mmCIF file of C-alpha atoms and ligand atoms in Angstrom:
data_model
loop_
_atom_site.group_PDB
_atom_site.id
_atom_site.type_symbol
_atom_site.label_atom_id
_atom_site.label_comp_id
_atom_site.label_asym_id
_atom_site.label_seq_id
_atom_site.Cartn_x
_atom_site.Cartn_y
_atom_site.Cartn_z
ATOM 1 C CA UNK A 1 28.224 194.567 98.580
ATOM 2 C CA UNK A 2 29.134 196.643 101.743
ATOM 3 C CA UNK A 3 33.176 197.138 102.774
ATOM 4 C CA UNK A 4 33.064 195.255 105.784
ATOM 5 C CA UNK A 5 34.041 197.659 108.986
ATOM 6 C CA UNK A 6 37.827 196.307 108.646
ATOM 7 C CA UNK A 7 37.890 197.588 104.970
ATOM 8 C CA UNK A 8 36.531 200.635 105.663
ATOM 9 C CA UNK A 9 37.831 201.916 108.631
ATOM 10 C CA UNK A 10 39.835 204.700 109.227
ATOM 11 C CA UNK A 11 39.056 206.926 106.186
ATOM 12 C CA UNK A 12 42.362 207.706 103.830
ATOM 13 C CA UNK A 13 43.523 210.202 106.335
ATOM 14 C CA UNK A 14 43.565 208.119 108.875
ATOM 15 C CA UNK A 15 40.460 209.014 111.318
ATOM 16 C CA UNK A 16 38.100 206.866 112.940
ATOM 17 C CA UNK A 17 35.057 209.298 113.197
ATOM 18 C CA UNK A 18 37.026 212.749 114.541
ATOM 19 C CA UNK A 19 39.348 210.386 116.180
ATOM 20 C CA UNK A 20 42.768 210.039 114.591
ATOM 21 C CA UNK A 21 44.793 211.411 112.365
ATOM 22 C CA UNK A 22 48.139 212.616 112.018
ATOM 23 C CA UNK A 23 49.381 215.658 114.002
ATOM 24 C CA UNK A 24 53.223 215.218 113.659
ATOM 25 C CA UNK A 25 56.110 217.892 113.058
ATOM 26 C CA UNK A 26 56.968 219.210 109.134
ATOM 27 C CA UNK A 27 60.297 217.291 109.884
ATOM 28 C CA UNK A 28 58.415 213.862 110.463
ATOM 29 C CA UNK A 29 56.031 214.146 107.535
ATOM 30 C CA UNK A 30 58.365 212.314 104.740
ATOM 31 C CA UNK A 31 58.548 209.371 107.030
ATOM 32 C CA UNK A 32 55.434 208.857 107.698
ATOM 33 C CA UNK A 33 54.203 209.151 104.255
ATOM 34 C CA UNK A 34 56.919 206.829 103.459
ATOM 35 C CA UNK A 35 55.638 204.451 106.013
ATOM 36 C CA UNK A 36 51.659 204.856 105.031
ATOM 37 C CA UNK A 37 52.708 204.611 101.183
ATOM 38 C CA UNK A 38 55.270 201.644 102.056
ATOM 39 C CA UNK A 39 52.278 199.463 104.140
ATOM 40 C CA UNK A 40 49.592 200.337 101.820
ATOM 41 C CA UNK A 41 51.357 198.393 99.279
ATOM 42 C CA UNK A 42 53.127 195.576 101.680
ATOM 43 C CA UNK A 43 49.468 194.564 103.215
ATOM 44 C CA UNK A 44 48.180 193.726 99.623
ATOM 45 C CA UNK A 45 51.682 191.816 98.609
ATOM 46 C CA UNK A 46 52.102 187.974 98.892
ATOM 47 C CA UNK A 47 55.638 187.843 99.641
ATOM 48 C CA UNK A 48 55.312 189.965 102.984
ATOM 49 C CA UNK A 49 52.470 188.333 104.164
ATOM 50 C CA UNK A 50 53.576 184.883 103.603
ATOM 51 C CA UNK A 51 56.887 185.736 105.101
ATOM 52 C CA UNK A 52 54.447 187.248 108.041
ATOM 53 C CA UNK A 53 52.495 183.826 108.036
ATOM 54 C CA UNK A 54 55.602 181.587 108.284
ATOM 55 C CA UNK A 55 56.918 183.610 111.326
ATOM 56 C CA UNK A 56 53.699 183.797 113.660
ATOM 57 C CA UNK A 57 53.302 179.761 112.688
ATOM 58 C CA UNK A 58 57.214 178.244 112.970
ATOM 59 C CA UNK A 59 58.767 181.326 115.527
ATOM 60 C CA UNK A 60 56.140 182.723 117.457
ATOM 61 C CA UNK A 61 54.133 179.144 118.104
ATOM 62 C CA UNK A 62 50.546 180.495 116.497
ATOM 63 C CA UNK A 63 47.804 179.730 116.683
ATOM 64 C CA UNK A 64 47.687 180.135 120.215
ATOM 65 C CA UNK A 65 45.099 177.841 121.779
ATOM 66 C CA UNK A 66 40.929 179.110 122.752
ATOM 67 C CA UNK A 67 40.717 177.091 125.933
ATOM 68 C CA UNK A 68 37.429 176.210 127.984
ATOM 69 C CA UNK A 69 37.805 177.593 131.516
ATOM 70 C CA UNK A 70 35.917 174.824 133.133
ATOM 71 C CA UNK A 71 36.997 175.473 136.649
ATOM 72 C CA UNK A 72 36.552 179.122 136.597
ATOM 73 C CA UNK A 73 33.279 178.982 134.666
ATOM 74 C CA UNK A 74 31.499 176.590 137.680
ATOM 75 C CA UNK A 75 33.064 178.698 140.196
ATOM 76 C CA UNK A 76 31.509 181.920 138.873
ATOM 77 C CA UNK A 77 28.273 180.151 138.575
ATOM 78 C CA UNK A 78 27.165 179.529 134.777
ATOM 79 C CA UNK A 79 28.464 182.099 132.650
ATOM 80 C CA UNK A 80 31.405 179.996 129.959
ATOM 81 C CA UNK A 81 34.185 181.127 129.996
ATOM 82 C CA UNK A 82 36.903 180.967 127.437
ATOM 83 C CA UNK A 83 40.566 182.905 126.844
ATOM 84 C CA UNK A 84 42.726 182.983 124.197
ATOM 85 C CA UNK A 85 45.792 182.071 125.332
ATOM 86 C CA UNK A 86 48.261 184.762 124.502
ATOM 87 C CA UNK A 87 50.443 184.602 127.003
ATOM 88 C CA UNK A 88 51.633 180.956 125.117
ATOM 89 C CA UNK A 89 52.866 183.293 122.611
ATOM 90 C CA UNK A 90 56.850 183.795 122.118
ATOM 91 C CA UNK A 91 57.652 186.139 124.666
ATOM 92 C CA UNK A 92 54.531 185.791 126.912
ATOM 93 C CA UNK A 93 52.317 188.459 125.231
ATOM 94 C CA UNK A 94 50.385 189.770 122.775
ATOM 95 C CA UNK A 95 52.792 192.292 121.779
ATOM 96 C CA UNK A 96 55.216 190.489 119.660
ATOM 97 C CA UNK A 97 52.333 190.173 117.215
ATOM 98 C CA UNK A 98 52.743 193.885 116.036
ATOM 99 C CA UNK A 99 56.476 193.915 116.749
ATOM 100 C CA UNK A 100 57.510 191.143 114.466
ATOM 101 C CA UNK A 101 55.255 192.495 111.707
ATOM 102 C CA UNK A 102 56.925 196.546 112.478
ATOM 103 C CA UNK A 103 59.962 194.957 111.976
ATOM 104 C CA UNK A 104 59.543 193.265 108.956
ATOM 105 C CA UNK A 105 58.519 195.749 107.538
ATOM 106 C CA UNK A 106 61.363 197.714 108.349
ATOM 107 C CA UNK A 107 62.905 195.144 106.546
ATOM 108 C CA UNK A 108 61.367 195.729 103.236
ATOM 109 C CA UNK A 109 61.856 199.478 103.819
ATOM 110 C CA UNK A 110 65.894 198.928 103.867
ATOM 111 C CA UNK A 111 66.205 200.264 107.306
ATOM 112 C CA UNK A 112 68.854 199.318 109.313
ATOM 113 C CA UNK A 113 67.507 200.483 112.715
ATOM 114 C CA UNK A 114 63.962 200.041 114.663
ATOM 115 C CA UNK A 115 63.670 202.233 117.670
ATOM 116 C CA UNK A 116 60.881 203.267 120.420
ATOM 117 C CA UNK A 117 60.158 203.704 123.775
ATOM 118 C CA UNK A 118 58.916 201.760 126.329
ATOM 119 C CA UNK A 119 57.175 202.432 129.695
ATOM 120 C CA UNK A 120 57.769 199.141 132.071
ATOM 121 C CA UNK A 121 59.965 197.581 129.293
ATOM 122 C CA UNK A 122 57.201 195.145 127.741
ATOM 123 C CA UNK A 123 57.498 196.684 124.681
ATOM 124 C CA UNK A 124 60.935 197.281 124.399
ATOM 125 C CA UNK A 125 61.141 193.350 125.080
ATOM 126 C CA UNK A 126 59.113 192.435 122.191
ATOM 127 C CA UNK A 127 60.654 194.570 119.834
ATOM 128 C CA UNK A 128 64.846 194.147 120.881
ATOM 129 C CA UNK A 129 63.052 190.097 120.303
ATOM 130 C CA UNK A 130 62.130 191.340 116.784
ATOM 131 C CA UNK A 131 65.441 193.132 115.918
ATOM 132 C CA UNK A 132 67.659 190.370 117.306
ATOM 133 C CA UNK A 133 65.308 187.874 114.825
ATOM 134 C CA UNK A 134 65.619 190.440 111.755
ATOM 135 C CA UNK A 135 69.570 191.051 112.357
ATOM 136 C CA UNK A 136 68.080 194.725 113.074
ATOM 137 C CA UNK A 137 69.875 197.558 115.459
ATOM 138 C CA UNK A 138 67.212 198.253 118.091
ATOM 139 C CA UNK A 139 67.336 201.534 120.497
ATOM 140 C CA UNK A 140 65.157 201.603 123.028
ATOM 141 C CA UNK A 141 64.387 204.945 125.192
ATOM 142 C CA UNK A 142 63.380 204.504 128.687
ATOM 143 C CA UNK A 143 62.851 206.692 131.667
ATOM 144 C CA UNK A 144 65.577 206.444 134.505
ATOM 145 C CA UNK A 145 62.510 206.159 136.898
ATOM 146 C CA UNK A 146 61.360 203.316 134.832
ATOM 147 C CA UNK A 147 64.703 202.064 134.164
ATOM 148 C CA UNK A 148 65.604 201.440 138.128
ATOM 149 C CA UNK A 149 61.776 200.365 138.559
ATOM 150 C CA UNK A 150 62.101 196.812 135.682
ATOM 151 C CA UNK A 151 65.390 196.093 135.959
ATOM 152 C CA UNK A 152 64.647 191.845 134.471
ATOM 153 C CA UNK A 153 63.380 193.895 131.384
ATOM 154 C CA UNK A 154 66.188 196.412 131.120
ATOM 155 C CA UNK A 155 68.497 193.379 131.535
ATOM 156 C CA UNK A 156 66.662 191.348 128.902
ATOM 157 C CA UNK A 157 66.585 193.754 126.357
ATOM 158 C CA UNK A 158 70.469 194.574 126.835
ATOM 159 C CA UNK A 159 70.994 190.511 126.304
ATOM 160 C CA UNK A 160 68.877 190.476 123.472
ATOM 161 C CA UNK A 161 71.501 193.286 121.936
ATOM 162 C CA UNK A 162 69.106 196.189 122.361
ATOM 163 C CA UNK A 163 70.793 199.553 123.486
ATOM 164 C CA UNK A 164 68.836 201.012 126.205
ATOM 165 C CA UNK A 165 68.816 205.491 126.298
ATOM 166 C CA UNK A 166 68.542 206.509 129.585
ATOM 167 C CA UNK A 167 65.800 209.842 129.246
ATOM 168 C CA UNK A 168 67.054 211.691 132.594
ATOM 169 C CA UNK A 169 64.266 214.726 132.114
ATOM 170 C CA UNK A 170 61.254 216.022 133.390
ATOM 171 C CA UNK A 171 59.575 212.865 135.704
ATOM 172 C CA UNK A 172 62.108 210.557 133.858
ATOM 173 C CA UNK A 173 58.996 208.634 132.574
ATOM 174 C CA UNK A 174 56.916 207.289 129.790
ATOM 175 C CA UNK A 175 55.982 210.764 128.498
ATOM 176 C CA UNK A 176 59.505 211.883 128.514
ATOM 177 C CA UNK A 177 60.580 208.739 127.089
ATOM 178 C CA UNK A 178 58.226 209.121 123.947
ATOM 179 C CA UNK A 179 59.536 212.834 123.376
ATOM 180 C CA UNK A 180 62.820 211.667 123.862
ATOM 181 C CA UNK A 181 62.482 209.239 120.736
ATOM 182 C CA UNK A 182 60.778 211.262 119.004
ATOM 183 C CA UNK A 183 63.500 213.974 119.117
ATOM 184 C CA UNK A 184 66.114 211.020 117.850
ATOM 185 C CA UNK A 185 64.154 209.837 115.109
ATOM 186 C CA UNK A 186 63.980 213.202 113.416
ATOM 187 C CA UNK A 187 67.814 212.798 112.759
ATOM 188 C CA UNK A 188 67.756 208.966 111.901
ATOM 189 C CA UNK A 189 64.072 208.621 109.626
ATOM 190 C CA UNK A 190 65.810 207.566 106.626
ATOM 191 C CA UNK A 191 67.808 204.544 108.346
ATOM 192 C CA UNK A 192 65.547 203.899 111.059
ATOM 193 C CA UNK A 193 61.705 203.006 111.953
ATOM 194 C CA UNK A 194 60.037 204.295 114.539
ATOM 195 C CA UNK A 195 57.698 201.208 115.724
ATOM 196 C CA UNK A 196 54.991 202.401 117.693
ATOM 197 C CA UNK A 197 54.201 199.974 120.937
ATOM 198 C CA UNK A 198 50.077 199.814 121.016
ATOM 199 C CA UNK A 199 47.471 200.824 118.552
ATOM 200 C CA UNK A 200 48.193 204.906 119.218
ATOM 201 C CA UNK A 201 50.426 207.552 117.546
ATOM 202 C CA UNK A 202 50.060 209.081 114.596
ATOM 203 C CA UNK A 203 48.262 207.742 111.269
ATOM 204 C CA UNK A 204 48.905 205.475 109.906
ATOM 205 C CA UNK A 205 49.965 203.441 113.293
ATOM 206 C CA UNK A 206 46.551 202.599 115.085
ATOM 207 C CA UNK A 207 45.104 201.045 111.226
ATOM 208 C CA UNK A 208 48.851 199.106 110.945
ATOM 209 C CA UNK A 209 49.381 197.798 114.569
ATOM 210 C CA UNK A 210 45.551 196.846 114.913
ATOM 211 C CA UNK A 211 45.884 194.554 111.391
ATOM 212 C CA UNK A 212 49.005 193.342 112.970
ATOM 213 C CA UNK A 213 46.813 191.768 115.792
ATOM 214 C CA UNK A 214 43.815 191.024 114.008
ATOM 215 C CA UNK A 215 45.212 187.686 113.518
ATOM 216 C CA UNK A 216 44.127 187.170 117.337
ATOM 217 C CA UNK A 217 40.956 187.561 116.471
ATOM 218 C CA UNK A 218 40.548 185.575 113.121
ATOM 219 C CA UNK A 219 42.067 183.060 115.020
ATOM 220 C CA UNK A 220 40.005 183.228 118.195
ATOM 221 C CA UNK A 221 36.337 182.837 115.821
ATOM 222 C CA UNK A 222 37.616 179.955 114.151
ATOM 223 C CA UNK A 223 38.314 178.392 117.090
ATOM 224 C CA UNK A 224 35.472 178.875 119.195
ATOM 225 C CA UNK A 225 33.177 178.372 116.609
ATOM 226 C CA UNK A 226 34.874 174.707 115.774
ATOM 227 C CA UNK A 227 34.823 174.367 119.736
ATOM 228 C CA UNK A 228 31.196 174.867 120.078
ATOM 229 C CA UNK A 229 29.357 173.477 116.988
ATOM 230 C CA UNK A 230 29.511 176.551 114.870
ATOM 231 C CA UNK A 231 28.206 179.261 117.676
ATOM 232 C CA UNK A 232 30.011 183.258 118.311
ATOM 233 C CA UNK A 233 30.347 184.033 121.812
ATOM 234 C CA UNK A 234 27.787 185.891 122.992
ATOM 235 C CA UNK A 235 30.486 188.469 124.835
ATOM 236 C CA UNK A 236 34.474 188.978 124.007
ATOM 237 C CA UNK A 237 36.576 190.918 126.564
ATOM 238 C CA UNK A 238 39.978 192.449 126.584
ATOM 239 C CA UNK A 239 41.578 194.913 128.926
ATOM 240 C CA UNK A 240 42.485 198.501 127.476
ATOM 241 C CA UNK A 241 45.537 199.948 127.970
ATOM 242 C CA UNK A 242 46.383 201.335 124.868
ATOM 243 C CA UNK A 243 43.937 199.269 122.940
ATOM 244 C CA UNK A 244 46.105 196.644 120.898
ATOM 245 C CA UNK A 245 44.809 193.741 122.519
ATOM 246 C CA UNK A 246 41.447 194.601 122.387
ATOM 247 C CA UNK A 247 41.069 195.495 118.655
ATOM 248 C CA UNK A 248 43.118 192.725 117.500
ATOM 249 C CA UNK A 249 40.771 190.366 119.129
ATOM 250 C CA UNK A 250 37.868 192.817 118.731
ATOM 251 C CA UNK A 251 38.923 192.289 114.624
ATOM 252 C CA UNK A 252 37.565 188.924 114.278
ATOM 253 C CA UNK A 253 33.873 189.896 116.028
ATOM 254 C CA UNK A 254 33.337 193.243 114.724
ATOM 255 C CA UNK A 255 30.767 192.806 111.929
ATOM 256 C CA UNK A 256 29.189 189.799 114.189
ATOM 257 C CA UNK A 257 25.940 189.976 116.834
ATOM 258 C CA UNK A 258 28.767 189.955 119.384
ATOM 259 C CA UNK A 259 29.111 192.080 122.804
ATOM 260 C CA UNK A 260 32.653 193.631 122.842
ATOM 261 C CA UNK A 261 33.800 195.169 126.221
ATOM 262 C CA UNK A 262 37.019 197.033 126.782
ATOM 263 C CA UNK A 263 37.716 196.912 130.109
ATOM 264 C CA UNK A 264 39.692 199.775 131.813
ATOM 265 C CA UNK A 265 41.928 199.883 135.032
ATOM 266 C CA UNK A 266 39.905 201.891 137.876
ATOM 267 C CA UNK A 267 42.854 201.666 140.287
ATOM 268 C CA UNK A 268 42.541 202.518 143.835
ATOM 269 C CA UNK A 269 39.281 205.074 143.050
ATOM 270 C CA UNK A 270 37.511 206.907 140.486
ATOM 271 C CA UNK A 271 39.428 210.453 141.389
ATOM 272 C CA UNK A 272 41.713 211.916 138.392
ATOM 273 C CA UNK A 273 45.207 210.414 139.575
ATOM 274 C CA UNK A 274 43.828 207.336 141.148
ATOM 275 C CA UNK A 275 43.129 205.043 137.950
ATOM 276 C CA UNK A 276 43.943 205.190 134.535
ATOM 277 C CA UNK A 277 40.065 204.959 133.238
ATOM 278 C CA UNK A 278 40.846 207.056 130.114
ATOM 279 C CA UNK A 279 37.401 206.081 127.976
ATOM 280 C CA UNK A 280 35.605 206.279 131.688
ATOM 281 C CA UNK A 281 36.312 209.620 132.188
ATOM 282 C CA UNK A 282 38.572 211.698 129.566
ATOM 283 C CA UNK A 283 37.742 214.197 127.235
ATOM 284 C CA UNK A 284 38.494 214.529 123.321
ATOM 285 C CA UNK A 285 42.447 215.671 123.131
ATOM 286 C CA UNK A 286 45.354 215.574 121.250
ATOM 287 C CA UNK A 287 48.514 214.034 122.586
ATOM 288 C CA UNK A 288 51.331 212.127 120.960
ATOM 289 C CA UNK A 289 49.989 212.595 117.591
ATOM 290 C CA UNK A 290 46.536 212.071 117.464
ATOM 291 C CA UNK A 291 43.148 212.632 118.640
ATOM 292 C CA UNK A 292 41.188 210.867 121.223
ATOM 293 C CA UNK A 293 40.122 210.528 124.691
ATOM 294 C CA UNK A 294 42.476 211.207 127.129
ATOM 295 C CA UNK A 295 42.683 212.116 130.835
ATOM 296 C CA UNK A 296 43.588 215.932 130.977
ATOM 297 C CA UNK A 297 44.320 218.181 134.071
ATOM 298 C CA UNK A 298 42.504 221.620 134.012
ATOM 299 C CA UNK A 299 45.450 222.957 131.803
ATOM 300 C CA UNK A 300 44.866 220.749 128.980
ATOM 301 C CA UNK A 301 47.666 218.550 129.933
ATOM 302 C CA UNK A 302 47.836 215.099 130.072
ATOM 303 C CA UNK A 303 46.943 214.026 133.360
ATOM 304 C CA UNK A 304 48.962 211.815 135.820
ATOM 305 C CA UNK A 305 47.594 208.475 135.647
ATOM 306 C CA UNK A 306 47.853 205.066 137.613
ATOM 307 C CA UNK A 307 47.072 201.526 137.167
ATOM 308 C CA UNK A 308 48.422 198.336 139.365
ATOM 309 C CA UNK A 309 49.099 197.159 135.787
ATOM 310 C CA UNK A 310 51.794 199.038 134.037
ATOM 311 C CA UNK A 311 51.132 198.657 130.951
ATOM 312 C CA UNK A 312 47.364 200.269 131.345
ATOM 313 C CA UNK A 313 49.192 203.506 132.770
ATOM 314 C CA UNK A 314 48.253 205.641 130.098
ATOM 315 C CA UNK A 315 46.174 208.878 130.057
ATOM 316 C CA UNK A 316 44.879 208.360 126.404
ATOM 317 C CA UNK A 317 43.619 205.254 124.635
ATOM 318 C CA UNK A 318 43.846 204.034 120.606
ATOM 319 C CA UNK A 319 41.812 206.229 118.451
ATOM 320 C CA UNK A 320 39.642 203.433 117.485
ATOM 321 C CA UNK A 321 38.549 202.274 121.087
ATOM 322 C CA UNK A 322 37.466 206.261 121.535
ATOM 323 C CA UNK A 323 35.438 206.039 118.196
ATOM 324 C CA UNK A 324 33.630 202.526 119.011
ATOM 325 C CA UNK A 325 32.792 203.613 122.440
ATOM 326 C CA UNK A 326 31.303 206.782 120.829
ATOM 327 C CA UNK A 327 29.668 205.125 118.338
ATOM 328 C CA UNK A 328 28.357 202.654 120.507
ATOM 329 C CA UNK A 329 29.737 198.993 119.328
ATOM 330 C CA UNK A 330 31.843 198.736 122.235
ATOM 331 C CA UNK A 331 30.905 198.702 126.041
ATOM 332 C CA UNK A 332 33.443 200.071 128.418
ATOM 333 C CA UNK A 333 34.072 198.145 131.653
ATOM 334 C CA UNK A 334 36.648 198.645 134.380
ATOM 335 C CA UNK A 335 38.142 196.889 136.954
ATOM 336 C CA UNK A 336 39.625 198.240 140.542
ATOM 337 C CA UNK A 337 43.184 196.565 141.958
ATOM 338 C CA UNK A 338 41.050 194.319 144.748
ATOM 339 C CA UNK A 339 39.169 192.659 141.700
ATOM 340 C CA UNK A 340 42.100 192.526 139.633
ATOM 341 C CA UNK A 341 44.658 191.165 142.345
ATOM 342 C CA UNK A 342 41.626 189.009 143.335
ATOM 343 C CA UNK A 343 41.306 187.742 139.498
ATOM 344 C CA UNK A 344 44.863 187.005 139.465
ATOM 345 C CA UNK A 345 45.147 184.231 142.953
ATOM 346 C CA UNK A 346 41.663 182.784 141.454
ATOM 347 C CA UNK A 347 42.433 182.025 137.848
ATOM 348 C CA UNK A 348 45.816 180.839 139.276
ATOM 349 C CA UNK A 349 44.603 178.625 141.753
ATOM 350 C CA UNK A 350 41.503 177.286 139.764
ATOM 351 C CA UNK A 351 42.981 176.680 136.100
ATOM 352 C CA UNK A 352 46.923 176.884 137.182
ATOM 353 C CA UNK A 353 47.641 179.629 134.626
ATOM 354 C CA UNK A 354 49.643 183.083 136.416
ATOM 355 C CA UNK A 355 48.223 185.957 134.364
ATOM 356 C CA UNK A 356 49.413 189.329 133.737
ATOM 357 C CA UNK A 357 48.055 192.326 136.054
ATOM 358 C CA UNK A 358 46.706 193.846 132.705
ATOM 359 C CA UNK A 359 44.922 190.190 131.172
ATOM 360 C CA UNK A 360 43.718 190.178 134.769
ATOM 361 C CA UNK A 361 41.517 193.302 134.575
ATOM 362 C CA UNK A 362 39.676 191.255 132.047
ATOM 363 C CA UNK A 363 39.304 188.605 134.146
ATOM 364 C CA UNK A 364 37.844 190.385 137.142
ATOM 365 C CA UNK A 365 35.174 191.978 134.723
ATOM 366 C CA UNK A 366 34.706 188.498 132.891
ATOM 367 C CA UNK A 367 33.953 187.213 136.548
ATOM 368 C CA UNK A 368 31.108 189.432 137.266
ATOM 369 C CA UNK A 369 29.334 189.346 133.757
ATOM 370 C CA UNK A 370 29.679 185.459 134.177
ATOM 371 C CA UNK A 371 27.850 185.911 137.456
ATOM 372 C CA UNK A 372 24.820 187.993 136.306
ATOM 373 C CA UNK A 373 24.669 186.474 132.740
ATOM 374 C CA UNK A 374 24.949 182.764 133.055
ATOM 375 C CA UNK A 375 23.247 181.811 130.162
ATOM 376 C CA UNK A 376 26.443 183.563 128.177
ATOM 377 C CA UNK A 377 29.397 182.446 126.805
ATOM 378 C CA UNK A 378 32.495 185.054 127.361
ATOM 379 C CA UNK A 379 35.670 185.339 125.471
ATOM 380 C CA UNK A 380 38.474 186.632 127.179
ATOM 381 C CA UNK A 381 41.597 187.996 125.875
ATOM 382 C CA UNK A 382 44.591 186.530 128.457
ATOM 383 C CA UNK A 383 46.792 189.237 126.449
ATOM 384 C CA UNK A 384 49.947 187.990 128.622
ATOM 385 C CA UNK A 385 51.083 186.041 131.538
ATOM 386 C CA UNK A 386 52.252 186.941 134.742
ATOM 387 C CA UNK A 387 55.644 185.770 135.617
ATOM 388 C CA UNK A 388 56.717 189.537 135.216
ATOM 389 C CA UNK A 389 54.262 190.754 138.038
ATOM 390 C CA UNK A 390 54.684 187.526 140.786
ATOM 391 C CA UNK A 391 57.231 189.615 142.988
ATOM 392 C CA UNK A 392 54.998 192.612 143.433
ATOM 393 C CA UNK A 393 52.252 190.830 143.723
ATOM 394 C CA UNK A 394 53.033 188.784 146.691
ATOM 395 C CA UNK A 395 55.003 191.751 148.210
ATOM 396 C CA UNK A 396 52.114 193.768 148.444
ATOM 397 C CA UNK A 397 48.998 190.873 148.558
ATOM 398 C CA UNK A 398 50.144 187.997 150.873
ATOM 399 C CA UNK A 399 49.335 184.850 148.963
ATOM 400 C CA UNK A 400 45.740 183.797 150.182
ATOM 401 C CA UNK A 401 44.938 180.322 151.941
ATOM 402 C CA UNK A 402 42.258 179.090 149.783
ATOM 403 C CA UNK A 403 40.779 179.843 146.802
HETATM 404 C C1 PLP B 1 51.255 196.417 126.841
HETATM 405 C C2 PLP B 1 50.056 195.320 127.653
HETATM 406 C C3 PLP B 1 48.995 195.429 127.618
HETATM 407 C C4 PLP B 1 48.608 196.457 127.320
HETATM 408 O O1 PLP B 1 48.215 196.781 125.805
HETATM 409 P P1 PLP B 1 47.382 197.473 124.614
HETATM 410 O O2 PLP B 1 47.718 197.908 123.873
HETATM 411 O O3 PLP B 1 46.254 198.109 125.460
HETATM 412 O O4 PLP B 1 46.742 195.329 124.846
HETATM 413 C C5 PLP B 1 47.857 194.275 127.745
HETATM 414 N N1 PLP B 1 48.459 193.011 128.608
HETATM 415 C C6 PLP B 1 49.883 192.805 128.314
HETATM 416 C C7 PLP B 1 50.287 191.709 128.635
HETATM 417 C C8 PLP B 1 50.813 193.966 127.817
HETATM 418 O O5 PLP B 1 51.532 193.427 127.567
#
């Protein structure tokens, strides 16, 4: 029998076609080999999987529901819109799915600490949550500029018991935080685990994080079919920052005749620096230890990017997203700031759900899709809730009067 897509991708060196791999300093080769070997073994271990299943059910509150958004569907004039409610996962987004599993891996490896960088603080909060649950130390590297901008998340991490390390060099944002965390990890890799925040980084992280997120797609497929008398959706839509919530829901449908749309932030415009549409405008390149498609300056450096949603503000994407686009299995869509804010308010008013600005990109795109394809059913991964975004939104985009 032919192997399923997930069982045959990536190859054993971590490549999806030409994308992926592990471009790491020699001092970290042993640490990554240890993680790779352990994951290989644990992904087949009954005890590991049983513990993860129990955590998902009793602590995270899974399965999260699939919901038919009837008001939204009627408003768009046809296409039936469904949400996979990752906003109802503990901590309010999909990120905890892989953070709990990475922390469990750390426990099995006998590590005392989990560490990572964070940009807006979402990954930091999810990881600090997982660390508290497992009684592990947690060290989060964060640029000083981001610390200033994202105060509530810094406070959350501190309440949860994490140590936030301010990064003071360069632009003092995400890229420097990655460098700083990598450097700190080199001297502690025997007692700490680096827990990456998306399907990015060197092998085995893109595969591992995808596998940990695939629960979203597995649940959604079953739930959708149960609701519709055995049908599959015509399209599945998710926003793409690094690509973890998208890979999570795509995983459930990748061997099915279902269209898969990854939606990138078109921000303020099409020029370099005005958006973070890496798959749309990027070129092949290596950054942060893996080969993918990235937005680059003329010198081949990672370009400055912009997105209204800080979780999508990254100049590259996970290698599997690059691969699936290149072979034509996924379709890349975009939503700009204006469409995103419109979708944010529309679903708040029509459905009583305030979505994260990241997820609002997927919703904005799906609204266009529903209008153009009135007979189709569209399943959106609602990756997170929007409580974190409300202050920013109302300050910059006044609350509209009607729908
Ligand atoms: C971090 C985040 C994203 C983007 O990350 P992916 O790895 O692309 O999923 C999307 N939505 C929410 C709510 C997030 O917190």
